[in-house]
Every structure is written in structure tokens, then in C-alpha cells.
Short mmCIF file of C-alpha atoms in Angstrom, two decimals:
data_model
loop_
_atom_site.label_atom_id
_atom_site.label_comp_id
_atom_site.label_asym_id
_atom_site.label_seq_id
_atom_site.Cartn_x
_atom_site.Cartn_y
_atom_site.Cartn_z
CA MET A 26 -3.74 173.53 57.99
CA GLN A 27 -4.65 171.59 54.91
CA SER A 28 -1.34 172.59 53.31
CA PHE A 29 0.55 171.20 56.30
CA SER A 30 -1.32 167.85 56.10
CA SER A 31 -0.55 167.55 52.40
CA ARG A 32 3.15 168.12 53.02
CA PHE A 33 3.21 165.60 55.87
CA SER A 34 1.51 162.98 53.70
CA PHE A 35 4.00 163.60 50.93
CA ILE A 36 6.96 163.17 53.31
CA LEU A 37 5.53 159.91 54.67
CA LEU A 38 5.13 158.61 51.13
CA LEU A 39 8.76 159.40 50.35
CA VAL A 40 9.93 157.64 53.53
CA PHE A 41 7.90 154.51 52.80
CA THR A 42 9.17 154.50 49.20
CA LEU A 43 12.79 154.78 50.40
CA PHE A 44 12.38 151.89 52.86
CA ALA A 45 10.78 149.80 50.15
CA LEU A 46 13.73 150.41 47.82
CA ILE A 47 16.22 149.54 50.55
CA ALA A 48 14.34 146.36 51.35
CA CYS A 49 14.26 145.36 47.72
CA GLY A 50 18.02 146.00 47.46
CA ASN A 51 18.80 143.74 50.43
CA GLU A 52 16.88 140.79 49.05
CA SER A 53 19.39 138.08 48.03
CA PRO A 54 18.95 136.87 44.48
CA ALA A 55 18.09 133.29 43.82
CA GLU A 56 21.11 131.02 43.67
CA GLN A 57 22.44 130.54 40.17
CA VAL A 58 22.65 126.89 39.18
CA HIS A 59 25.61 126.13 36.84
CA PRO A 60 25.26 123.37 34.25
CA PRO A 61 27.52 120.35 34.72
CA ILE A 62 31.05 120.74 33.35
CA GLU A 63 31.89 118.46 30.46
CA VAL A 64 35.22 116.76 31.05
CA ASN A 65 37.15 113.86 29.56
CA VAL A 66 38.20 111.21 32.02
CA VAL A 67 40.23 108.00 32.00
CA ARG A 68 39.76 105.01 34.23
CA ALA A 69 42.84 104.12 36.28
CA VAL A 70 44.00 100.60 35.46
CA GLU A 71 46.92 98.60 36.77
CA HIS A 72 49.09 97.16 33.98
CA SER A 73 52.71 96.78 32.95
CA VAL A 74 54.13 99.69 30.99
CA PRO A 75 57.55 100.50 29.51
CA ILE A 76 59.52 102.99 31.55
CA GLY A 77 60.18 105.87 29.19
CA GLY A 78 61.91 109.22 29.14
CA LEU A 79 64.49 110.83 26.86
CA TYR A 80 68.07 111.19 28.06
CA PRO A 81 71.04 113.02 26.57
CA GLY A 82 73.59 111.07 24.59
CA ARG A 83 76.68 111.70 22.53
CA THR A 84 78.19 109.64 19.75
CA VAL A 85 81.81 108.52 19.68
CA GLY A 86 83.64 106.32 17.25
CA SER A 87 83.63 102.67 18.22
CA LYS A 88 87.36 102.77 17.47
CA GLU A 89 89.53 105.87 17.47
CA VAL A 90 93.15 105.13 16.59
CA GLN A 91 96.05 107.55 16.63
CA VAL A 92 98.37 106.82 13.74
CA ARG A 93 101.97 107.43 14.87
CA ALA A 94 105.42 107.17 13.39
CA ARG A 95 107.30 104.24 14.93
CA VAL A 96 110.69 105.10 13.50
CA GLU A 97 112.57 108.36 13.22
CA GLY A 98 113.00 109.93 9.82
CA ILE A 99 111.92 112.54 7.32
CA LEU A 100 108.25 112.36 6.29
CA LEU A 101 108.38 112.18 2.51
CA ARG A 102 104.75 111.82 1.39
CA ARG A 103 101.13 111.70 2.50
CA ALA A 104 99.33 109.03 0.47
CA TYR A 105 95.70 109.67 1.46
CA THR A 106 93.15 112.45 1.17
CA GLU A 107 92.41 114.11 4.47
CA GLY A 108 88.93 113.47 5.80
CA GLN A 109 88.28 110.55 3.46
CA ALA A 110 87.58 106.92 4.27
CA VAL A 111 90.47 104.48 4.23
CA THR A 112 90.63 100.71 4.44
CA ALA A 113 92.65 98.63 6.87
CA GLY A 114 96.21 98.23 5.56
CA GLN A 115 96.03 101.19 3.18
CA LEU A 116 99.22 103.25 2.83
CA LEU A 117 98.95 106.62 4.60
CA PHE A 118 102.49 108.05 4.89
CA GLU A 119 106.00 107.30 3.63
CA ILE A 120 109.05 108.00 5.77
CA ASP A 121 112.53 108.19 4.19
CA ALA A 122 113.59 104.55 4.03
CA ALA A 123 117.20 104.98 2.86
CA PRO A 124 118.83 104.81 6.34
CA PHE A 125 116.82 101.72 7.19
CA GLU A 126 117.74 99.99 3.94
CA VAL A 127 121.39 100.59 4.77
CA ALA A 128 120.90 99.21 8.25
CA LEU A 129 119.21 96.13 6.84
CA ASN A 130 122.03 95.49 4.41
CA ARG A 131 124.56 95.86 7.22
CA VAL A 132 122.91 93.28 9.47
CA LYS A 133 122.46 90.94 6.52
CA ALA A 134 126.22 91.09 5.98
CA GLN A 135 126.76 90.39 9.66
CA LEU A 136 124.44 87.39 9.35
CA ALA A 137 126.45 86.08 6.42
CA GLN A 138 129.65 86.50 8.42
CA ALA A 139 128.08 84.64 11.36
CA ASN A 140 127.00 81.80 9.09
CA ALA A 141 130.56 81.51 7.72
CA THR A 142 131.97 81.37 11.23
CA LEU A 143 129.40 78.70 12.11
CA SER A 144 130.40 76.58 9.12
CA ALA A 145 134.07 76.72 10.14
CA ALA A 146 133.23 75.81 13.70
CA GLN A 147 131.16 72.84 12.55
CA ARG A 148 134.04 71.53 10.44
CA ARG A 149 136.50 71.85 13.32
CA TRP A 150 134.07 70.07 15.59
CA GLN A 151 133.70 67.18 13.16
CA ARG A 152 137.50 66.78 12.90
CA ALA A 153 137.86 66.94 16.66
CA GLN A 154 135.38 64.10 17.08
CA GLU A 155 137.44 61.88 14.75
CA LEU A 156 140.75 62.79 16.35
CA ILE A 157 139.55 62.20 19.89
CA LYS A 158 138.87 58.57 18.98
CA THR A 159 142.61 57.98 18.34
CA ASN A 160 143.71 60.24 21.19
CA ALA A 161 145.28 62.59 18.65
CA ILE A 162 143.99 65.61 20.57
CA SER A 163 143.31 66.20 24.20
CA ARG A 164 139.89 66.39 25.72
CA ARG A 165 140.47 70.05 26.46
CA GLU A 166 141.00 70.80 22.77
CA ARG A 167 137.86 68.85 21.98
CA ASP A 168 135.83 70.87 24.53
CA ASP A 169 137.19 74.16 23.20
CA THR A 170 136.12 73.15 19.70
CA GLU A 171 132.61 72.36 20.97
CA SER A 172 132.42 75.72 22.73
CA ASP A 173 133.47 77.52 19.55
CA LEU A 174 130.61 75.75 17.76
CA ASP A 175 128.08 76.87 20.38
CA PHE A 176 129.32 80.47 20.17
CA ALA A 177 129.01 80.39 16.39
CA LYS A 178 125.42 79.14 16.59
CA ALA A 179 124.51 81.89 19.05
CA ALA A 180 126.11 84.53 16.81
CA VAL A 181 123.98 83.34 13.90
CA LYS A 182 120.79 83.60 15.95
CA LEU A 183 121.74 87.11 17.07
CA ALA A 184 122.44 88.17 13.50
CA GLU A 185 119.11 86.71 12.35
CA ALA A 186 117.30 88.72 15.04
CA GLU A 187 119.13 91.85 13.93
CA VAL A 188 118.01 91.24 10.36
CA GLN A 189 114.41 90.75 11.47
CA ALA A 190 114.47 93.98 13.51
CA ALA A 191 115.93 95.89 10.57
CA LYS A 192 113.17 94.57 8.30
CA ILE A 193 110.52 95.66 10.79
CA ASN A 194 111.98 99.16 11.00
CA LEU A 195 112.11 99.32 7.21
CA ASP A 196 108.44 98.28 7.06
CA TYR A 197 107.58 101.03 9.57
CA THR A 198 108.64 103.60 6.99
CA GLN A 199 105.43 102.65 5.20
CA VAL A 200 102.79 103.91 7.65
CA LYS A 201 99.56 102.01 6.99
CA ALA A 202 96.02 102.27 8.37
CA PRO A 203 95.50 99.85 11.28
CA ILE A 204 91.70 99.98 10.90
CA ALA A 205 89.12 101.10 8.36
CA GLY A 206 87.51 104.46 9.05
CA ILE A 207 87.55 108.19 8.41
CA THR A 208 90.86 110.02 8.60
CA SER A 209 91.48 113.38 10.19
CA ARG A 210 93.80 116.01 8.77
CA GLU A 211 97.52 115.33 8.91
CA ALA A 212 99.22 116.45 12.09
CA VAL A 213 102.68 116.80 10.48
CA SER A 214 103.39 118.05 6.99
CA GLU A 215 105.74 116.47 4.46
CA GLY A 216 109.41 117.25 4.99
CA SER A 217 109.15 117.24 8.78
CA LEU A 218 111.26 115.06 11.01
CA VAL A 219 109.08 112.59 12.82
CA GLY A 220 110.04 110.30 15.65
CA PRO A 221 109.40 109.58 19.33
CA ASP A 222 109.00 113.28 20.18
CA ASN A 223 106.82 114.07 17.16
CA SER A 224 105.08 110.83 16.35
CA LEU A 225 101.38 111.69 15.84
CA LEU A 226 100.56 111.75 12.14
CA THR A 227 96.75 111.53 11.96
CA THR A 228 93.71 109.91 13.59
CA ILE A 229 91.32 107.32 12.16
CA THR A 230 87.80 106.98 13.52
CA GLN A 231 85.59 103.99 12.81
CA LEU A 232 82.04 105.20 12.09
CA ASP A 233 80.24 101.89 11.59
CA PRO A 234 79.24 100.88 14.14
CA LEU A 235 79.18 103.89 16.47
CA TRP A 236 79.06 104.08 20.24
CA VAL A 237 76.52 106.26 22.02
CA ASN A 238 77.40 107.36 25.54
CA VAL A 239 74.25 108.04 27.58
CA SER A 240 74.05 109.94 30.88
CA LEU A 241 71.31 108.73 33.24
CA PRO A 242 70.41 110.67 36.41
CA ASP A 243 71.56 108.87 39.52
CA LYS A 244 68.05 109.06 41.01
CA LEU A 245 66.68 107.25 37.97
CA VAL A 246 69.24 104.45 38.19
CA LEU A 247 68.78 104.02 41.94
CA GLY A 248 65.00 104.11 41.52
CA ILE A 249 65.14 101.40 38.86
CA ARG A 250 67.28 99.23 41.11
CA ARG A 251 64.84 99.62 43.99
CA MET A 252 61.90 98.79 41.76
CA ILE A 253 63.65 95.67 40.49
CA GLU A 254 64.52 94.60 44.05
CA ARG A 255 60.88 95.05 45.13
CA GLY A 256 59.61 93.19 42.08
CA GLU A 257 57.95 96.31 40.67
CA ALA A 258 60.04 96.39 37.50
CA ALA A 259 61.81 93.89 35.28
CA PHE A 260 63.67 93.71 31.98
CA GLU A 261 61.69 92.13 29.19
CA GLY A 262 63.03 91.41 25.73
CA LYS A 263 66.11 93.14 24.36
CA ARG A 264 67.80 96.00 26.15
CA GLU A 265 67.70 98.40 23.24
CA VAL A 266 67.99 102.13 22.79
CA GLU A 267 66.08 104.32 20.36
CA ILE A 268 67.89 107.31 18.91
CA ILE A 269 66.12 110.64 18.43
CA VAL A 270 67.99 113.18 16.31
CA GLY A 271 67.24 116.74 15.28
CA GLN A 272 63.71 117.93 16.01
CA GLY A 273 62.30 114.58 17.07
CA GLU A 274 63.34 112.54 14.03
CA GLN A 275 63.74 108.84 14.80
CA TYR A 276 66.96 107.18 13.68
CA PRO A 277 66.12 104.03 11.64
CA PHE A 278 68.38 101.66 13.62
CA TYR A 279 68.15 100.57 17.25
CA GLY A 280 71.22 100.17 19.43
CA GLN A 281 72.19 97.51 21.96
CA ILE A 282 73.48 98.37 25.43
CA ASN A 283 76.94 96.82 25.82
CA PHE A 284 78.33 98.57 28.91
CA THR A 285 77.03 100.16 32.12
CA GLU A 286 79.24 102.08 34.52
CA SER A 287 79.29 100.67 38.04
CA ALA A 288 79.81 104.02 39.80
CA ILE A 289 78.20 107.47 39.79
CA ASP A 290 80.17 110.29 38.22
CA ARG A 291 80.81 112.67 41.11
CA ARG A 292 81.13 115.68 38.80
CA THR A 293 77.79 115.29 37.04
CA GLY A 294 75.76 113.02 39.35
CA THR A 295 74.98 110.68 36.48
CA VAL A 296 75.61 107.06 35.57
CA GLN A 297 77.11 106.37 32.17
CA LEU A 298 76.00 103.59 29.89
CA ARG A 299 77.07 102.82 26.36
CA ALA A 300 75.19 101.44 23.39
CA ILE A 301 76.50 100.24 20.04
CA ILE A 302 74.46 101.26 17.01
CA PRO A 303 74.78 100.55 13.27
CA ASN A 304 75.77 103.49 11.10
CA PRO A 305 76.05 102.07 7.57
CA ASP A 306 75.39 105.33 5.74
CA ASN A 307 77.50 107.49 8.10
CA ALA A 308 74.36 109.46 8.93
CA LEU A 309 75.72 110.04 12.45
CA LEU A 310 79.10 111.57 13.19
CA PRO A 311 81.27 111.31 16.30
CA GLY A 312 80.65 114.05 18.83
CA GLN A 313 77.01 114.48 17.80
CA PHE A 314 74.53 115.23 20.58
CA LEU A 315 71.20 113.42 20.48
CA ARG A 316 68.46 112.02 22.71
CA VAL A 317 68.14 108.41 23.70
CA LYS A 318 65.10 106.42 24.75
CA LEU A 319 65.54 103.15 26.65
CA HIS A 320 63.59 100.04 25.75
CA GLY A 321 63.14 96.76 27.57
CA LEU A 322 62.53 97.97 31.13
CA MET A 323 58.93 97.41 32.28
CA SER A 324 57.15 98.79 35.33
CA LEU A 325 54.90 96.00 36.60
CA ASN A 326 51.29 96.48 37.80
CA SER A 327 51.47 100.25 37.66
CA ILE A 328 48.87 102.97 37.30
CA VAL A 329 49.82 105.41 34.57
CA LEU A 330 48.07 108.69 33.83
CA PRO A 331 48.59 111.13 30.97
CA ALA A 332 50.91 113.92 32.02
CA ARG A 333 48.22 116.55 31.34
CA ALA A 334 46.05 115.08 34.09
CA VAL A 335 48.62 115.88 36.80
CA LEU A 336 48.57 119.40 38.24
CA GLN A 337 51.10 121.21 40.39
CA GLY A 338 50.04 123.20 43.41
CA ALA A 339 51.61 124.88 46.42
CA GLN A 340 51.25 121.69 48.45
CA GLY A 341 52.51 119.36 45.71
CA THR A 342 51.03 117.42 42.81
CA TYR A 343 47.38 116.46 42.57
CA VAL A 344 44.69 115.25 40.21
CA TYR A 345 40.91 115.63 40.02
CA LYS A 346 38.79 112.52 40.10
CA VAL A 347 35.08 111.98 39.67
CA GLY A 348 33.61 111.36 43.11
CA LYS A 349 30.16 110.59 44.45
CA ASP A 350 27.25 112.14 42.54
CA ASN A 351 29.69 113.14 39.79
CA LYS A 352 31.32 115.76 41.98
CA ALA A 353 34.95 116.73 41.48
CA GLU A 354 37.40 115.65 44.17
CA MET A 355 40.98 116.89 44.44
CA VAL A 356 43.42 114.07 45.30
CA ASP A 357 47.10 114.46 46.22
CA VAL A 358 49.34 112.02 44.34
CA THR A 359 52.93 110.83 44.47
CA LEU A 360 54.61 110.61 41.10
CA GLY A 361 56.96 107.86 39.98
CA MET A 362 59.01 107.53 36.82
CA ASP A 363 58.04 108.60 33.36
CA ALA A 364 56.47 105.92 31.22
CA ASP A 365 55.76 105.74 27.51
CA GLU A 366 52.06 106.33 28.21
CA GLY A 367 52.49 109.19 30.68
CA VAL A 368 53.64 109.25 34.28
CA ILE A 369 53.50 106.46 36.85
CA ILE A 370 51.38 107.21 39.94
CA GLU A 371 52.86 105.64 43.06
CA SER A 372 50.09 106.65 45.47
CA GLY A 373 46.85 108.63 45.66
CA VAL A 374 44.95 106.91 42.85
CA ASP A 375 43.36 103.47 43.01
CA ALA A 376 42.47 101.18 40.16
CA GLY A 377 38.99 102.02 38.86
CA ASP A 378 39.11 105.74 39.75
CA LEU A 379 37.92 108.11 37.03
CA ILE A 380 40.57 110.81 36.57
CA ILE A 381 39.93 114.05 34.68
CA VAL A 382 42.37 114.64 31.82
CA ASP A 383 40.65 117.27 29.64
CA GLY A 384 38.75 120.31 30.89
CA VAL A 385 40.53 120.22 34.24
CA SER A 386 41.27 123.97 34.12
CA ARG A 387 37.52 124.68 34.57
CA VAL A 388 37.09 122.32 37.51
CA GLN A 389 36.91 123.24 41.19
CA PRO A 390 36.45 120.88 44.15
CA GLY A 391 32.77 119.98 44.46
CA ALA A 392 31.86 121.02 40.94
CA ILE A 393 29.18 118.95 39.20
CA LEU A 394 30.70 117.10 36.27
CA ASP A 395 29.49 115.61 33.03
CA PRO A 396 32.26 113.03 32.58
CA ARG A 397 33.02 111.40 29.26
CA GLU A 398 35.34 108.42 29.44
CA LEU A 399 38.12 108.06 26.88
CA GLU A 400 38.86 104.67 25.43
CA GLY A 401 42.23 104.12 27.12
CA ALA A 402 44.35 105.59 29.87
CA ASN A 403 47.30 105.73 27.49
CA ASP A 404 45.55 108.18 25.19
CA SER A 405 47.83 111.21 25.36
CA SER A 406 45.82 113.57 23.14
CA PRO A 407 42.29 114.99 23.50
CA SER A 408 39.65 113.11 21.56
CA GLU A 409 35.92 113.15 21.07
CA PRO A 410 34.30 112.40 24.45
CA GLU A 411 31.90 109.54 24.97
CA PRO A 412 29.19 109.65 27.67
CA ILE A 413 29.86 107.27 30.53
CA GLY A 414 26.25 106.04 30.45
CA PRO A 415 22.70 107.29 30.19
CA ALA A 416 21.95 106.53 33.84
CA GLU A 417 24.66 108.81 35.21
CA GLY A 418 23.93 111.54 32.70
CA GLU A 419 20.17 111.45 33.39
CA SER A 420 20.78 111.54 37.14
CA ALA A 421 22.95 114.63 36.87
CA GLN A 422 20.43 116.34 34.60
CA ALA A 423 17.58 115.51 37.01
CA ASP A 424 19.49 117.14 39.87
CA ILE A 425 19.99 120.27 37.82
CA THR A 426 16.29 120.43 36.80
CA ALA A 427 15.19 120.02 40.41
CA ALA A 428 17.54 122.76 41.50
CA GLU A 429 16.16 125.11 38.82
CA GLY A 430 12.61 124.35 39.99
CA ASP A 431 13.54 125.23 43.58
CA GLY A 432 15.07 128.47 42.42
CA GLU A 433 11.92 129.48 40.63
#
């Protein structure tokens, strides 16, 4: 009997121990209180900013001239070095001039003959005028003499024109550079017959200044026009372009926009504009691809945030701002154009809002923040944070201490 009581007591002890362990396992632990998250923030401010962005461009010669043979003949000599610079008026090619010299001599002889005929007609006309006074000749003979004089004068003018044309053709045998620039290789070698069907000899490209053709997206151009119509953007100062070559190297000279296409290219969906840019050292070559940045267009009274502050989600773009009690709030935003300082915010952010720019990857809606305001909204790189103020920092720390006390 005593053995049975001992066993029963032992079983009851095991049961109570098991229930105690289960009860201890079901007890919820005290809530963990996370320290505030240190983040860098910028204060949204309305101000005028340059509309930025880099756009593709390609250089072309400001003048590209095809040098052609204007008379038919055998190409005797090339007088320049291919690929080298030439000056305006410099001799490039010589075409066999012998046939043209013969033609010039022939028309000169015809001119001399016409002048002799004119002299004879003038003498006859003078005699006829004296004879008509004494009625020694009829009026008909006098009129015929005057007509012969007019024909002789016309023949002289025709012969003079023929001489001038022959001189021009003879000059065309000396093919000279119409502009200064860089030559291409010769298109026809010496000894070839050149003429109307085979006239291209070489090409000259003027390198200083150069033209830069820029392709702007149609949405950008239409957006700029709408902003200007609404008074949200305006041109200030010179309409210049900045050239970026290679791996972000800035070209030392700025260009001036001198042409804008009035229609959208249906093949590419872009609008073409052209800028003229100095190229004194021939550092740029025609056909070179580069990036172009526009200057002079300002977005007025705009809120601009650094690009790193804007996040992309399934529902669109958003930012985190510092809300009441330093709690993080997620705000949907509508983006505008790129600006030099970041991206323009069209809606979702008001002036004075504190927007998180650094540490945003650790933030969730409702998280307690320890915000440090950067000096300017146009600061595009992380910097040493500065506390917003002792009052806000102390308030956040007091909340955390109180929460820890409650947990204990």
C-alpha cells in the first residue's frame, strides 16, 4: 500500500512539472524595443533649378564639301596629301589642260575675226552717213549698212563670251579647295578619265567649328513646352550645351544651339537640335558619339530631391519622410524631369517635409527615426549627419527609455 502511494505521488509530481513547463513555454516574451534608426534627411524646398540630363549626340563637320571635276579630261596629278589639312584655294588636282588651251586659242581667233568684221562695218557705216547727206546712196543701202554694223557688234560680244567660257574651263583643270578643312582620300587615281559621270575626286570637311546633332526624346521636348506654357520653366541666360566625352571627361568649350527641328522624327521618336562648338585643336572628329548636357533651361519653384531618395515599388515611386513623433511615413510621389541636383518632384512632397536620403534601406513604415538633416537638398553624396536638434533627439530617447522601463 505504501509502495502504491509513493508511485502515485511521483506520477502527480511529473504531471505538475510537465504543466509548469508548458505554461512557461507559452508565456510571451517581453516586447523588444529597437533603438531609433539613424538616417540622413533633407528638407524639401521650392527653388529654381536647371533642368539636367545627358542626351546622345554626334559630331558632324560644319561644312562637308564634295570636290568634283567640272570638266572632262585625264586626271594628271594629285597635289595634296590625303587626310591632311588644306587651305581655301589650295591646288588639289590637275586635269590635262591641253584640249582646253586649244579651245581657248580657237575662240580668241574667232574674237579677233569678229573685231575685224566690226571695224569694217563701222567704216562702211561712217561712209554711208556722209553719202546719205548728198543723196549718193539710197536709204535702203544706208539701213543695210547699219544692220551690218549691229550684226558685227553682236558677233564680237558672242566671241567675247566664248573666250570667257574657254578661260573658265581652262581654270577648271586646276581643281582647288573651296574651303579649308581636312581632306579624305582621293576617289579617283591619276590617269583616270574624269567628267560628268565620274566627277567626285575627294571630300573636304571643316573641323573648326564642328556641329553636334543632339537627339532629345519627344516626351522631354513636349514636357518642356508644357512647363513653359504653364510658367513652370523658362530660359535664362545663354542656351548652351556642355559636351561630355569618353568616360565622363568634360570638353573645355561650350557650344551654342543654332537650330531646332520643328517636327518629331517618326523613325526614332526624337527631336533633333544642333549646336555649334569650337574645335581649335581638332580634339573632336566628325562622326564621334558623345553625350550632351543642356544649359539655360530652368524649372521654376520646383522641389528637387536626390535620386537616391526615390524608391521604386510595385505601386510606383515613393519616398520616406519623417512624420509625427519621428516616425517614418511612406509617401507616393510623381516624378518630373531630371535636374542638375536630382529629380524634380511634381506631387507627393510639400515644402518643409523632411525626406530620408541615406539609410532608407533600413526603414519601414512606422519605424522610429533619429533624423540628421543634411545642409542642402542638392547634396548628392552621403555626408556626416548633423542632429536636427536636442529637443527632438531627447524626446525620442525619452520614449525609448520609458518603453524599456515598461518592458522590465
